[in-house]
Amino acid sequence: MDKISENIDWQIAYWYIQGLSTIEIGKKVGMHRSSIYRRLQKNSVQAIVNSFRNEMFQNLFAGMLGLGREIISNYHKKIKNNQVSPSEMNGFLTVLFQMSQKEDPIAFENSTLIAYMNNKKDFNVDPLDTIRMEEE
């Protein structure tokens, strides 16, 4: 893939993640909406979209962890100063317990594999390789 089309694919993926329609993306990159739609169906662009989504999720998750630390720290100060009622303490502990009971740990996705699984349109792949990949 040449540098120009790769750059356009990244721009299309970026604007798509931002919630723009194919018409709006087309205006931004100077292409027709149907061309944008076709590019969004390509495995390579889907991998970029999934990569952007993973990055956004990681940033959001990191921000949530930071906020959680700050909340716990402030709550700890309130407890030391006896500014917390028993019902507030019960509510806080209930929330902490529910958060700790989450069954599935968060695992970041393999964006290339997701794009492949979602859009199996690569006709140059040997069908036996496809079967082996699905079994893994």
PDB file of C-alpha atoms in Angstrom:
ATOM      1  CA  MET A   1       0.000   0.000   0.000  1.00  0.00           C
ATOM      2  CA  ASP A   2       1.440   3.374  -0.889  1.00  0.00           C
ATOM      3  CA  LYS A   3       1.953   6.150   1.659  1.00  0.00           C
ATOM      4  CA  ILE A   4      -0.884   8.356   0.330  1.00  0.00           C
ATOM      5  CA  SER A   5      -3.603   5.709   0.536  1.00  0.00           C
ATOM      6  CA  GLU A   6      -2.320   4.532   3.929  1.00  0.00           C
ATOM      7  CA  ASN A   7      -2.570   8.103   5.226  1.00  0.00           C
ATOM      8  CA  ILE A   8      -6.121   8.417   3.867  1.00  0.00           C
ATOM      9  CA  ASP A   9      -7.057   5.126   5.544  1.00  0.00           C
ATOM     10  CA  TRP A  10      -5.793   6.471   8.878  1.00  0.00           C
ATOM     11  CA  GLN A  11      -7.763   9.682   8.378  1.00  0.00           C
ATOM     12  CA  ILE A  12     -10.908   7.748   7.465  1.00  0.00           C
ATOM     13  CA  ALA A  13     -10.520   5.511  10.531  1.00  0.00           C
ATOM     14  CA  TYR A  14      -9.907   8.518  12.779  1.00  0.00           C
ATOM     15  CA  TRP A  15     -12.964  10.425  11.596  1.00  0.00           C
ATOM     16  CA  TYR A  16     -15.076   7.258  11.711  1.00  0.00           C
ATOM     17  CA  ILE A  17     -14.126   6.725  15.369  1.00  0.00           C
ATOM     18  CA  GLN A  18     -15.047  10.347  16.041  1.00  0.00           C
ATOM     19  CA  GLY A  19     -18.595   9.532  14.868  1.00  0.00           C
ATOM     20  CA  LEU A  20     -18.653  11.267  11.491  1.00  0.00           C
ATOM     21  CA  SER A  21     -20.835   9.864   8.720  1.00  0.00           C
ATOM     22  CA  THR A  22     -19.382   8.621   5.443  1.00  0.00           C
ATOM     23  CA  ILE A  23     -20.620  11.830   3.784  1.00  0.00           C
ATOM     24  CA  GLU A  24     -18.817  14.018   6.340  1.00  0.00           C
ATOM     25  CA  ILE A  25     -15.648  11.913   6.142  1.00  0.00           C
ATOM     26  CA  GLY A  26     -15.776  12.118   2.348  1.00  0.00           C
ATOM     27  CA  LYS A  27     -15.870  15.919   2.506  1.00  0.00           C
ATOM     28  CA  LYS A  28     -12.897  15.984   4.863  1.00  0.00           C
ATOM     29  CA  VAL A  29     -10.683  13.700   2.758  1.00  0.00           C
ATOM     30  CA  GLY A  30     -12.018  14.678  -0.687  1.00  0.00           C
ATOM     31  CA  MET A  31     -13.620  11.361  -1.628  1.00  0.00           C
ATOM     32  CA  HIS A  32     -17.141  10.160  -2.438  1.00  0.00           C
ATOM     33  CA  ARG A  33     -19.127   8.596   0.418  1.00  0.00           C
ATOM     34  CA  SER A  34     -19.333   5.228  -1.349  1.00  0.00           C
ATOM     35  CA  SER A  35     -15.524   5.154  -1.610  1.00  0.00           C
ATOM     36  CA  ILE A  36     -15.328   5.865   2.120  1.00  0.00           C
ATOM     37  CA  TYR A  37     -17.794   3.058   2.817  1.00  0.00           C
ATOM     38  CA  ARG A  38     -15.789   0.589   0.665  1.00  0.00           C
ATOM     39  CA  ARG A  39     -12.551   1.541   2.403  1.00  0.00           C
ATOM     40  CA  LEU A  40     -14.185   1.055   5.807  1.00  0.00           C
ATOM     41  CA  GLN A  41     -14.997  -2.530   4.757  1.00  0.00           C
ATOM     42  CA  LYS A  42     -11.323  -3.372   4.084  1.00  0.00           C
ATOM     43  CA  ASN A  43      -9.545  -5.490   6.701  1.00  0.00           C
ATOM     44  CA  SER A  44      -6.640  -3.056   6.881  1.00  0.00           C
ATOM     45  CA  VAL A  45      -8.928  -0.110   7.696  1.00  0.00           C
ATOM     46  CA  GLN A  46     -10.928  -2.194  10.178  1.00  0.00           C
ATOM     47  CA  ALA A  47      -7.648  -3.043  11.915  1.00  0.00           C
ATOM     48  CA  ILE A  48      -6.867   0.686  12.170  1.00  0.00           C
ATOM     49  CA  VAL A  49     -10.381   1.407  13.505  1.00  0.00           C
ATOM     50  CA  ASN A  50     -10.020  -1.350  16.107  1.00  0.00           C
ATOM     51  CA  SER A  51      -6.577  -0.068  17.037  1.00  0.00           C
ATOM     52  CA  PHE A  52      -7.997   3.434  17.595  1.00  0.00           C
ATOM     53  CA  ARG A  53     -10.833   1.960  19.678  1.00  0.00           C
ATOM     54  CA  ASN A  54      -8.359   0.030  21.832  1.00  0.00           C
ATOM     55  CA  GLU A  55      -6.284   3.154  22.372  1.00  0.00           C
ATOM     56  CA  MET A  56      -9.355   5.190  23.321  1.00  0.00           C
ATOM     57  CA  PHE A  57     -10.465   2.448  25.726  1.00  0.00           C
ATOM     58  CA  GLN A  58      -7.027   2.261  27.332  1.00  0.00           C
ATOM     59  CA  ASN A  59      -6.996   6.034  27.839  1.00  0.00           C
ATOM     60  CA  LEU A  60     -10.509   5.968  29.282  1.00  0.00           C
ATOM     61  CA  PHE A  61      -9.637   3.059  31.576  1.00  0.00           C
ATOM     62  CA  ALA A  62      -6.465   4.799  32.793  1.00  0.00           C
ATOM     63  CA  GLY A  63      -8.482   7.946  33.520  1.00  0.00           C
ATOM     64  CA  MET A  64     -11.060   5.913  35.444  1.00  0.00           C
ATOM     65  CA  LEU A  65      -8.321   4.295  37.533  1.00  0.00           C
ATOM     66  CA  GLY A  66      -6.858   7.715  38.348  1.00  0.00           C
ATOM     67  CA  LEU A  67     -10.286   9.018  39.307  1.00  0.00           C
ATOM     68  CA  GLY A  68     -10.888   5.928  41.466  1.00  0.00           C
ATOM     69  CA  ARG A  69      -7.600   6.493  43.313  1.00  0.00           C
ATOM     70  CA  GLU A  70      -8.514  10.129  43.916  1.00  0.00           C
ATOM     71  CA  ILE A  71     -11.978   9.218  45.221  1.00  0.00           C
ATOM     72  CA  ILE A  72     -10.565   6.583  47.579  1.00  0.00           C
ATOM     73  CA  SER A  73      -7.919   9.012  48.823  1.00  0.00           C
ATOM     74  CA  ASN A  74     -10.509  11.733  49.519  1.00  0.00           C
ATOM     75  CA  TYR A  75     -12.822   9.224  51.173  1.00  0.00           C
ATOM     76  CA  HIS A  76      -9.938   8.042  53.340  1.00  0.00           C
ATOM     77  CA  LYS A  77      -9.392  11.630  54.534  1.00  0.00           C
ATOM     78  CA  LYS A  78     -13.095  11.956  55.377  1.00  0.00           C
ATOM     79  CA  ILE A  79     -12.949   8.731  57.388  1.00  0.00           C
ATOM     80  CA  LYS A  80      -9.936   9.968  59.361  1.00  0.00           C
ATOM     81  CA  ASN A  81     -11.812  13.191  60.196  1.00  0.00           C
ATOM     82  CA  ASN A  82     -14.987  11.266  61.205  1.00  0.00           C
ATOM     83  CA  GLN A  83     -17.006  12.968  58.449  1.00  0.00           C
ATOM     84  CA  VAL A  84     -18.582   9.752  57.124  1.00  0.00           C
ATOM     85  CA  SER A  85     -21.885   8.339  58.337  1.00  0.00           C
ATOM     86  CA  PRO A  86     -22.373   4.556  58.666  1.00  0.00           C
ATOM     87  CA  SER A  87     -24.797   4.542  55.704  1.00  0.00           C
ATOM     88  CA  GLU A  88     -22.258   6.381  53.502  1.00  0.00           C
ATOM     89  CA  MET A  89     -19.571   3.901  54.545  1.00  0.00           C
ATOM     90  CA  ASN A  90     -21.895   0.986  53.746  1.00  0.00           C
ATOM     91  CA  GLY A  91     -22.632   2.432  50.283  1.00  0.00           C
ATOM     92  CA  PHE A  92     -18.945   2.969  49.574  1.00  0.00           C
ATOM     93  CA  LEU A  93     -18.013  -0.568  50.622  1.00  0.00           C
ATOM     94  CA  THR A  94     -20.879  -1.993  48.558  1.00  0.00           C
ATOM     95  CA  VAL A  95     -19.584  -0.234  45.443  1.00  0.00           C
ATOM     96  CA  LEU A  96     -16.033  -1.467  46.093  1.00  0.00           C
ATOM     97  CA  PHE A  97     -17.296  -5.010  46.570  1.00  0.00           C
ATOM     98  CA  GLN A  98     -19.317  -4.911  43.334  1.00  0.00           C
ATOM     99  CA  MET A  99     -16.301  -3.602  41.430  1.00  0.00           C
ATOM    100  CA  SER A 100     -14.120  -6.405  42.809  1.00  0.00           C
ATOM    101  CA  GLN A 101     -16.632  -9.080  41.710  1.00  0.00           C
ATOM    102  CA  LYS A 102     -16.279  -8.366  37.989  1.00  0.00           C
ATOM    103  CA  GLU A 103     -15.935 -11.816  36.428  1.00  0.00           C
ATOM    104  CA  ASP A 104     -13.891 -11.163  33.296  1.00  0.00           C
ATOM    105  CA  PRO A 105     -10.617  -9.321  33.554  1.00  0.00           C
ATOM    106  CA  ILE A 106     -10.183  -6.620  30.960  1.00  0.00           C
ATOM    107  CA  ALA A 107      -8.122  -7.937  28.061  1.00  0.00           C
ATOM    108  CA  PHE A 108      -7.131  -5.653  25.246  1.00  0.00           C
ATOM    109  CA  GLU A 109      -8.172  -6.843  21.830  1.00  0.00           C
ATOM    110  CA  ASN A 110      -5.992  -7.914  18.954  1.00  0.00           C
ATOM    111  CA  SER A 111      -7.273  -5.407  16.415  1.00  0.00           C
ATOM    112  CA  THR A 112      -5.915  -7.268  13.387  1.00  0.00           C
ATOM    113  CA  LEU A 113      -7.585 -10.523  14.421  1.00  0.00           C
ATOM    114  CA  ILE A 114     -10.903  -8.766  15.072  1.00  0.00           C
ATOM    115  CA  ALA A 115     -10.795  -7.120  11.650  1.00  0.00           C
ATOM    116  CA  TYR A 116     -10.062 -10.503  10.089  1.00  0.00           C
ATOM    117  CA  MET A 117     -12.904 -12.229  11.939  1.00  0.00           C
ATOM    118  CA  ASN A 118     -15.376  -9.439  11.112  1.00  0.00           C
ATOM    119  CA  ASN A 119     -14.511  -9.124   7.429  1.00  0.00           C
ATOM    120  CA  LYS A 120     -13.274 -12.374   5.944  1.00  0.00           C
ATOM    121  CA  LYS A 121     -12.961 -11.023   2.419  1.00  0.00           C
ATOM    122  CA  ASP A 122      -9.334 -11.872   1.740  1.00  0.00           C
ATOM    123  CA  PHE A 123      -9.629 -14.343  -1.131  1.00  0.00           C
ATOM    124  CA  ASN A 124      -5.874 -14.957  -1.267  1.00  0.00           C
ATOM    125  CA  VAL A 125      -5.952 -16.871   2.043  1.00  0.00           C
ATOM    126  CA  ASP A 126      -5.879 -20.655   1.953  1.00  0.00           C
ATOM    127  CA  PRO A 127      -9.170 -22.019   3.413  1.00  0.00           C
ATOM    128  CA  LEU A 128      -7.213 -24.467   5.603  1.00  0.00           C
ATOM    129  CA  ASP A 129      -5.335 -21.542   7.169  1.00  0.00           C
ATOM    130  CA  THR A 130      -8.705 -19.883   7.852  1.00  0.00           C
ATOM    131  CA  ILE A 131      -9.968 -23.005   9.631  1.00  0.00           C
ATOM    132  CA  ARG A 132      -6.758 -23.306  11.670  1.00  0.00           C
ATOM    133  CA  MET A 133      -6.987 -19.650  12.711  1.00  0.00           C
ATOM    134  CA  GLU A 134     -10.631 -20.077  13.826  1.00  0.00           C
ATOM    135  CA  GLU A 135      -9.741 -23.121  15.914  1.00  0.00           C
ATOM    136  CA  GLU A 136      -7.099 -21.209  17.906  1.00  0.00           C
TER     137      GLU A 136
END
